[in-house]
Amino acid sequence: MTEYLRMSGIYWSVAAMELMGQSPRLPKDDIIRFIKSCQDSESGGISASVGHDPHLLYTLSAIQVLAMYDQMDVVDIDGVIRYVSSLQNEDGSFYGDKWGEVDTRFSFCAVMILSILNRLDAVNISKTVDFVLSCMNFDGGFGSKPGSESHAGLIYCCVGTLSICKRMDALQPDLLAWWLCERQLPSGGLNGRPEKLPDLCYSWWVLSSLSMLNRIHWVDKKCLEQFILACQDSETGGFSDRPGDIPDPFHTLFGIAGLSLLGKHQY
């Protein structure tokens, strides 16, 4: 039941341990062997687990882990580049996989993978930027596709894409940063869109976007730090979406990443 989360779970865990300087405690050789076994020899993409279809999301997770381990040569890099470029559409958008879903998350995954591999030339960057900008809303934010509601996670993907493509000039920074700052609630936590509960993962999606916009100081850092620390489970050490809930690797990574952006390097 959890196989579809396996590659993502590896990335969340390795990245969290890297942030804490504890990655040697994970089974590096086993992880690398697993990643290698998940690459599809025909398309070049990487899947969530053995026997699953390859997808840009899991390809990015795998490439990031291999980059952290400095083990890029264990997979067919040319195959990865071929896979990513094969998923770009005429309008500049990207499919997530061969089944054809379009989402700005996949635009980010594509350019992030190619940026790590120093192969941004493998896709049409101008059209990539044009599609992302077509998803900009009246509030300065971005959704999953043109006309979709602004969402902090998708704003991170779009701002990240524009940052990698060196087109931050196309943003409305003050308007967008104000929308992001309004995500902070009385608890100190951040939500992903108006009228939603706070969720620890937005400590990353919102703060990283504000960091790219050079406006991270627009949120109440002390209150956010208190919210993040309140989400840590005293027994297991992991972090949950909000205080009192069950911790998991996803929220643990983004809680630690949020503290890192706040300048808290000792946990």
mmCIF file of C-alpha atoms in Angstrom:
data_model
loop_
_atom_site.group_PDB
_atom_site.id
_atom_site.type_symbol
_atom_site.label_atom_id
_atom_site.label_comp_id
_atom_site.label_asym_id
_atom_site.label_seq_id
_atom_site.Cartn_x
_atom_site.Cartn_y
_atom_site.Cartn_z
ATOM 1 C CA MET A 1 0.000 0.000 0.000
ATOM 2 C CA THR A 2 2.898 2.379 0.605
ATOM 3 C CA GLU A 3 5.092 1.473 -2.367
ATOM 4 C CA TYR A 4 4.029 4.603 -4.268
ATOM 5 C CA LEU A 5 5.584 6.695 -1.458
ATOM 6 C CA ARG A 6 8.870 4.820 -1.213
ATOM 7 C CA MET A 7 11.130 7.022 -3.356
ATOM 8 C CA SER A 8 9.634 10.167 -1.850
ATOM 9 C CA GLY A 9 10.120 8.721 1.640
ATOM 10 C CA ILE A 10 13.777 8.063 0.894
ATOM 11 C CA TYR A 11 14.255 11.666 -0.221
ATOM 12 C CA TRP A 12 12.430 13.106 2.806
ATOM 13 C CA SER A 13 14.516 10.972 5.166
ATOM 14 C CA VAL A 14 17.907 11.524 3.529
ATOM 15 C CA ALA A 15 17.335 15.277 3.186
ATOM 16 C CA ALA A 16 16.274 15.589 6.842
ATOM 17 C CA MET A 17 19.322 13.642 7.992
ATOM 18 C CA GLU A 18 21.586 15.738 5.741
ATOM 19 C CA LEU A 19 20.222 18.936 7.302
ATOM 20 C CA MET A 20 21.089 17.560 10.745
ATOM 21 C CA GLY A 21 24.486 16.216 9.662
ATOM 22 C CA GLN A 22 23.375 12.659 10.407
ATOM 23 C CA SER A 23 23.099 11.040 6.962
ATOM 24 C CA PRO A 24 25.815 8.378 7.704
ATOM 25 C CA ARG A 25 23.262 6.728 10.009
ATOM 26 C CA LEU A 26 21.189 5.681 6.970
ATOM 27 C CA PRO A 27 22.037 2.601 4.812
ATOM 28 C CA LYS A 28 23.593 4.528 1.900
ATOM 29 C CA ASP A 29 24.526 1.498 -0.222
ATOM 30 C CA ASP A 30 21.055 -0.037 0.080
ATOM 31 C CA ILE A 31 19.432 3.273 -0.843
ATOM 32 C CA ILE A 32 21.625 3.703 -3.921
ATOM 33 C CA ARG A 33 20.926 0.133 -5.064
ATOM 34 C CA PHE A 34 17.190 0.704 -4.660
ATOM 35 C CA ILE A 35 17.275 3.912 -6.702
ATOM 36 C CA LYS A 36 19.200 2.187 -9.474
ATOM 37 C CA SER A 37 16.642 -0.641 -9.553
ATOM 38 C CA CYS A 38 13.817 1.873 -10.056
ATOM 39 C CA GLN A 39 15.116 3.376 -13.306
ATOM 40 C CA ASP A 40 13.130 2.321 -16.360
ATOM 41 C CA SER A 41 15.567 1.186 -19.047
ATOM 42 C CA GLU A 42 13.231 2.137 -21.893
ATOM 43 C CA SER A 43 12.115 5.683 -20.945
ATOM 44 C CA GLY A 44 14.987 6.602 -18.633
ATOM 45 C CA GLY A 45 12.620 7.830 -15.917
ATOM 46 C CA ILE A 46 12.670 6.688 -12.297
ATOM 47 C CA SER A 47 9.681 5.280 -10.428
ATOM 48 C CA ALA A 48 8.480 5.285 -6.821
ATOM 49 C CA SER A 49 9.312 1.602 -6.419
ATOM 50 C CA VAL A 50 10.258 -1.453 -8.441
ATOM 51 C CA GLY A 51 7.524 -2.331 -10.937
ATOM 52 C CA HIS A 52 5.855 1.095 -10.872
ATOM 53 C CA ASP A 53 5.608 3.573 -13.753
ATOM 54 C CA PRO A 54 8.314 6.266 -13.847
ATOM 55 C CA HIS A 55 7.264 9.824 -13.004
ATOM 56 C CA LEU A 56 8.933 13.245 -12.799
ATOM 57 C CA LEU A 57 8.204 13.514 -9.065
ATOM 58 C CA TYR A 58 10.107 10.350 -8.229
ATOM 59 C CA THR A 59 12.814 11.052 -10.771
ATOM 60 C CA LEU A 60 13.504 14.350 -8.987
ATOM 61 C CA SER A 61 13.518 12.685 -5.558
ATOM 62 C CA ALA A 62 15.997 10.084 -6.792
ATOM 63 C CA ILE A 63 18.282 12.607 -8.488
ATOM 64 C CA GLN A 64 18.351 14.798 -5.371
ATOM 65 C CA VAL A 65 19.319 11.846 -3.184
ATOM 66 C CA LEU A 66 22.066 10.804 -5.604
ATOM 67 C CA ALA A 67 23.299 14.407 -5.690
ATOM 68 C CA MET A 68 23.485 14.512 -1.879
ATOM 69 C CA TYR A 69 25.419 11.236 -1.930
ATOM 70 C CA ASP A 70 27.586 12.339 -4.893
ATOM 71 C CA GLN A 71 26.615 9.134 -6.695
ATOM 72 C CA MET A 72 25.066 10.435 -9.925
ATOM 73 C CA ASP A 73 26.906 7.879 -12.053
ATOM 74 C CA VAL A 74 24.880 4.916 -10.745
ATOM 75 C CA VAL A 75 21.941 5.729 -13.049
ATOM 76 C CA ASP A 76 21.738 6.406 -16.778
ATOM 77 C CA ILE A 77 21.905 10.217 -16.757
ATOM 78 C CA ASP A 78 21.371 10.506 -20.502
ATOM 79 C CA GLY A 79 18.240 8.419 -20.042
ATOM 80 C CA VAL A 80 16.971 10.766 -17.318
ATOM 81 C CA ILE A 81 17.550 13.798 -19.548
ATOM 82 C CA ARG A 82 15.796 12.071 -22.441
ATOM 83 C CA TYR A 83 12.846 11.226 -20.188
ATOM 84 C CA VAL A 84 12.439 14.780 -18.900
ATOM 85 C CA SER A 85 12.636 16.367 -22.336
ATOM 86 C CA SER A 86 10.118 13.871 -23.749
ATOM 87 C CA LEU A 87 7.461 15.149 -21.322
ATOM 88 C CA GLN A 88 7.462 18.805 -22.420
ATOM 89 C CA ASN A 89 4.437 19.931 -24.406
ATOM 90 C CA GLU A 90 4.196 22.473 -27.203
ATOM 91 C CA ASP A 91 2.883 25.174 -24.822
ATOM 92 C CA GLY A 92 5.887 24.703 -22.519
ATOM 93 C CA SER A 93 4.050 22.716 -19.834
ATOM 94 C CA PHE A 94 5.139 19.257 -18.718
ATOM 95 C CA TYR A 95 3.325 15.989 -18.256
ATOM 96 C CA GLY A 96 4.143 14.247 -14.993
ATOM 97 C CA ASP A 97 4.409 10.927 -16.800
ATOM 98 C CA LYS A 98 3.186 9.124 -19.897
ATOM 99 C CA TRP A 99 -0.439 9.333 -18.707
ATOM 100 C CA GLY A 100 -0.588 13.060 -19.473
ATOM 101 C CA GLU A 101 -1.431 15.022 -16.314
ATOM 102 C CA VAL A 102 -0.279 18.665 -16.572
ATOM 103 C CA ASP A 103 0.631 20.606 -13.424
ATOM 104 C CA THR A 104 3.084 23.394 -12.565
ATOM 105 C CA ARG A 105 4.669 20.993 -10.059
ATOM 106 C CA PHE A 106 5.969 19.058 -13.024
ATOM 107 C CA SER A 107 7.464 22.176 -14.595
ATOM 108 C CA PHE A 108 9.468 22.644 -11.406
ATOM 109 C CA CYS A 109 10.474 18.976 -11.250
ATOM 110 C CA ALA A 110 11.693 19.094 -14.841
ATOM 111 C CA VAL A 111 13.855 22.210 -14.530
ATOM 112 C CA MET A 112 15.147 21.178 -11.088
ATOM 113 C CA ILE A 113 16.306 17.821 -12.426
ATOM 114 C CA LEU A 114 17.959 19.402 -15.458
ATOM 115 C CA SER A 115 19.514 22.152 -13.345
ATOM 116 C CA ILE A 116 21.162 19.567 -11.076
ATOM 117 C CA LEU A 117 22.428 17.773 -14.184
ATOM 118 C CA ASN A 118 23.545 21.035 -15.854
ATOM 119 C CA ARG A 119 21.328 20.290 -18.858
ATOM 120 C CA LEU A 120 18.679 23.002 -18.961
ATOM 121 C CA ASP A 121 19.390 23.197 -22.680
ATOM 122 C CA ALA A 122 17.510 19.904 -23.114
ATOM 123 C CA VAL A 123 14.116 21.670 -22.935
ATOM 124 C CA ASN A 124 12.613 24.906 -24.244
ATOM 125 C CA ILE A 125 13.181 27.252 -21.308
ATOM 126 C CA SER A 126 11.388 30.204 -22.927
ATOM 127 C CA LYS A 127 8.190 28.195 -23.353
ATOM 128 C CA THR A 128 8.601 26.718 -19.859
ATOM 129 C CA VAL A 129 8.578 30.244 -18.430
ATOM 130 C CA ASP A 130 5.651 31.298 -20.614
ATOM 131 C CA PHE A 131 3.496 28.438 -19.335
ATOM 132 C CA VAL A 132 4.325 29.174 -15.696
ATOM 133 C CA LEU A 133 3.504 32.855 -16.177
ATOM 134 C CA SER A 134 0.187 31.915 -17.772
ATOM 135 C CA CYS A 135 -0.721 30.405 -14.374
ATOM 136 C CA MET A 136 -0.221 33.695 -12.485
ATOM 137 C CA ASN A 137 -3.354 35.012 -10.776
ATOM 138 C CA PHE A 138 -4.652 38.486 -9.862
ATOM 139 C CA ASP A 139 -3.246 38.067 -6.325
ATOM 140 C CA GLY A 140 0.279 37.504 -7.651
ATOM 141 C CA GLY A 141 0.164 33.794 -6.816
ATOM 142 C CA PHE A 142 0.077 30.669 -8.941
ATOM 143 C CA GLY A 143 -2.045 27.563 -9.304
ATOM 144 C CA SER A 144 -1.575 24.161 -10.900
ATOM 145 C CA LYS A 145 -2.598 25.366 -14.360
ATOM 146 C CA PRO A 146 -4.069 28.532 -15.937
ATOM 147 C CA GLY A 147 -7.121 29.701 -13.974
ATOM 148 C CA SER A 148 -6.471 27.483 -10.939
ATOM 149 C CA GLU A 149 -6.553 28.860 -7.401
ATOM 150 C CA SER A 150 -3.341 30.206 -5.883
ATOM 151 C CA HIS A 151 -1.731 27.715 -3.519
ATOM 152 C CA ALA A 152 1.452 28.093 -1.469
ATOM 153 C CA GLY A 153 2.896 24.755 -2.579
ATOM 154 C CA LEU A 154 2.364 25.599 -6.231
ATOM 155 C CA ILE A 155 3.699 29.126 -5.693
ATOM 156 C CA TYR A 156 6.918 27.518 -4.447
ATOM 157 C CA CYS A 157 7.062 25.400 -7.604
ATOM 158 C CA CYS A 158 6.451 28.367 -9.913
ATOM 159 C CA VAL A 159 8.786 30.777 -8.133
ATOM 160 C CA GLY A 160 11.390 28.013 -8.004
ATOM 161 C CA THR A 161 11.000 27.390 -11.736
ATOM 162 C CA LEU A 162 11.368 31.101 -12.517
ATOM 163 C CA SER A 163 14.376 31.333 -10.201
ATOM 164 C CA ILE A 164 16.144 28.431 -11.933
ATOM 165 C CA CYS A 165 15.259 29.916 -15.338
ATOM 166 C CA LYS A 166 16.524 33.350 -14.192
ATOM 167 C CA ARG A 167 13.169 35.075 -14.761
ATOM 168 C CA MET A 168 12.325 36.382 -11.305
ATOM 169 C CA ASP A 169 11.827 39.761 -12.957
ATOM 170 C CA ALA A 170 8.471 38.522 -14.271
ATOM 171 C CA LEU A 171 6.976 38.306 -10.760
ATOM 172 C CA GLN A 172 5.015 40.880 -8.762
ATOM 173 C CA PRO A 173 7.169 40.423 -5.634
ATOM 174 C CA ASP A 174 5.392 42.715 -3.165
ATOM 175 C CA LEU A 175 1.920 41.489 -4.112
ATOM 176 C CA LEU A 176 2.989 37.839 -3.993
ATOM 177 C CA ALA A 177 4.935 38.214 -0.746
ATOM 178 C CA TRP A 178 1.934 39.900 0.903
ATOM 179 C CA TRP A 179 -0.305 36.964 -0.114
ATOM 180 C CA LEU A 180 2.257 34.552 1.332
ATOM 181 C CA CYS A 181 2.548 36.498 4.597
ATOM 182 C CA GLU A 182 -1.213 36.374 5.008
ATOM 183 C CA ARG A 183 -0.859 32.611 5.330
ATOM 184 C CA GLN A 184 0.394 33.075 8.912
ATOM 185 C CA LEU A 185 -2.310 32.381 11.506
ATOM 186 C CA PRO A 186 -2.629 33.367 15.184
ATOM 187 C CA SER A 187 -0.988 30.058 16.149
ATOM 188 C CA GLY A 188 2.139 31.177 14.297
ATOM 189 C CA GLY A 189 1.753 28.379 11.756
ATOM 190 C CA LEU A 190 1.198 28.831 8.040
ATOM 191 C CA ASN A 191 -1.556 27.518 5.799
ATOM 192 C CA GLY A 192 -1.505 26.838 2.074
ATOM 193 C CA ARG A 193 -4.458 29.007 1.082
ATOM 194 C CA PRO A 194 -7.122 31.157 2.759
ATOM 195 C CA GLU A 195 -9.489 29.624 5.336
ATOM 196 C CA LYS A 196 -7.388 26.475 5.846
ATOM 197 C CA LEU A 197 -5.794 25.093 9.007
ATOM 198 C CA PRO A 198 -2.067 25.627 9.575
ATOM 199 C CA ASP A 199 0.169 22.800 8.353
ATOM 200 C CA LEU A 200 3.835 22.403 9.246
ATOM 201 C CA CYS A 201 4.907 21.662 5.656
ATOM 202 C CA TYR A 202 4.077 25.245 4.664
ATOM 203 C CA SER A 203 6.913 26.337 6.909
ATOM 204 C CA TRP A 204 8.963 25.274 3.880
ATOM 205 C CA TRP A 205 6.702 26.118 0.927
ATOM 206 C CA VAL A 206 5.934 29.636 2.172
ATOM 207 C CA LEU A 207 9.287 30.504 3.761
ATOM 208 C CA SER A 208 11.348 29.253 0.823
ATOM 209 C CA SER A 209 9.210 31.313 -1.569
ATOM 210 C CA LEU A 210 9.664 34.399 0.626
ATOM 211 C CA SER A 211 13.383 33.666 0.774
ATOM 212 C CA MET A 212 13.606 33.634 -3.027
ATOM 213 C CA LEU A 213 11.695 36.945 -3.005
ATOM 214 C CA ASN A 214 14.078 38.376 -0.347
ATOM 215 C CA ARG A 215 11.124 38.997 1.971
ATOM 216 C CA ILE A 216 11.431 36.242 4.569
ATOM 217 C CA HIS A 217 11.451 38.954 7.267
ATOM 218 C CA TRP A 218 7.804 39.722 6.447
ATOM 219 C CA VAL A 219 6.575 36.871 8.695
ATOM 220 C CA ASP A 220 6.721 36.645 12.487
ATOM 221 C CA LYS A 221 9.703 34.305 12.769
ATOM 222 C CA LYS A 222 9.447 33.779 16.535
ATOM 223 C CA CYS A 223 5.794 32.705 16.399
ATOM 224 C CA LEU A 224 6.489 30.391 13.464
ATOM 225 C CA GLU A 225 9.425 28.813 15.288
ATOM 226 C CA GLN A 226 7.207 28.140 18.315
ATOM 227 C CA PHE A 227 4.590 26.490 16.070
ATOM 228 C CA ILE A 228 7.190 24.286 14.380
ATOM 229 C CA LEU A 229 8.662 23.135 17.694
ATOM 230 C CA ALA A 230 5.159 22.436 19.059
ATOM 231 C CA CYS A 231 4.709 19.942 16.201
ATOM 232 C CA GLN A 232 7.610 17.759 17.376
ATOM 233 C CA ASP A 233 6.622 14.547 19.123
ATOM 234 C CA SER A 234 8.436 14.207 22.449
ATOM 235 C CA GLU A 235 8.571 10.395 22.264
ATOM 236 C CA THR A 236 9.642 9.690 18.673
ATOM 237 C CA GLY A 237 11.335 12.998 17.837
ATOM 238 C CA GLY A 238 9.424 13.277 14.564
ATOM 239 C CA PHE A 239 7.245 16.172 13.422
ATOM 240 C CA SER A 240 3.551 16.179 12.500
ATOM 241 C CA ASP A 241 1.365 18.511 10.439
ATOM 242 C CA ARG A 242 0.140 20.280 13.581
ATOM 243 C CA PRO A 243 0.559 19.820 17.357
ATOM 244 C CA GLY A 244 -0.833 16.554 18.703
ATOM 245 C CA ASP A 245 -1.010 14.646 15.407
ATOM 246 C CA ILE A 246 1.015 11.604 14.359
ATOM 247 C CA PRO A 247 4.549 12.451 13.101
ATOM 248 C CA ASP A 248 5.759 11.327 9.677
ATOM 249 C CA PRO A 249 8.925 11.709 7.515
ATOM 250 C CA PHE A 250 7.303 14.288 5.175
ATOM 251 C CA HIS A 251 6.490 16.799 7.903
ATOM 252 C CA THR A 252 9.716 16.006 9.756
ATOM 253 C CA LEU A 253 11.786 17.117 6.773
ATOM 254 C CA PHE A 254 9.823 20.298 6.170
ATOM 255 C CA GLY A 255 9.748 21.204 9.848
ATOM 256 C CA ILE A 256 13.535 20.931 10.010
ATOM 257 C CA ALA A 257 13.866 22.753 6.678
ATOM 258 C CA GLY A 258 11.662 25.545 8.034
ATOM 259 C CA LEU A 259 13.858 25.870 11.130
ATOM 260 C CA SER A 260 16.910 25.961 8.877
ATOM 261 C CA LEU A 261 15.442 28.885 6.907
ATOM 262 C CA LEU A 262 14.744 30.638 10.198
ATOM 263 C CA GLY A 263 18.433 30.294 11.031
ATOM 264 C CA LYS A 264 17.983 27.590 13.652
ATOM 265 C CA HIS A 265 20.824 25.166 13.005
ATOM 266 C CA GLN A 266 20.832 23.427 16.374
ATOM 267 C CA TYR A 267 17.910 21.114 17.101
#
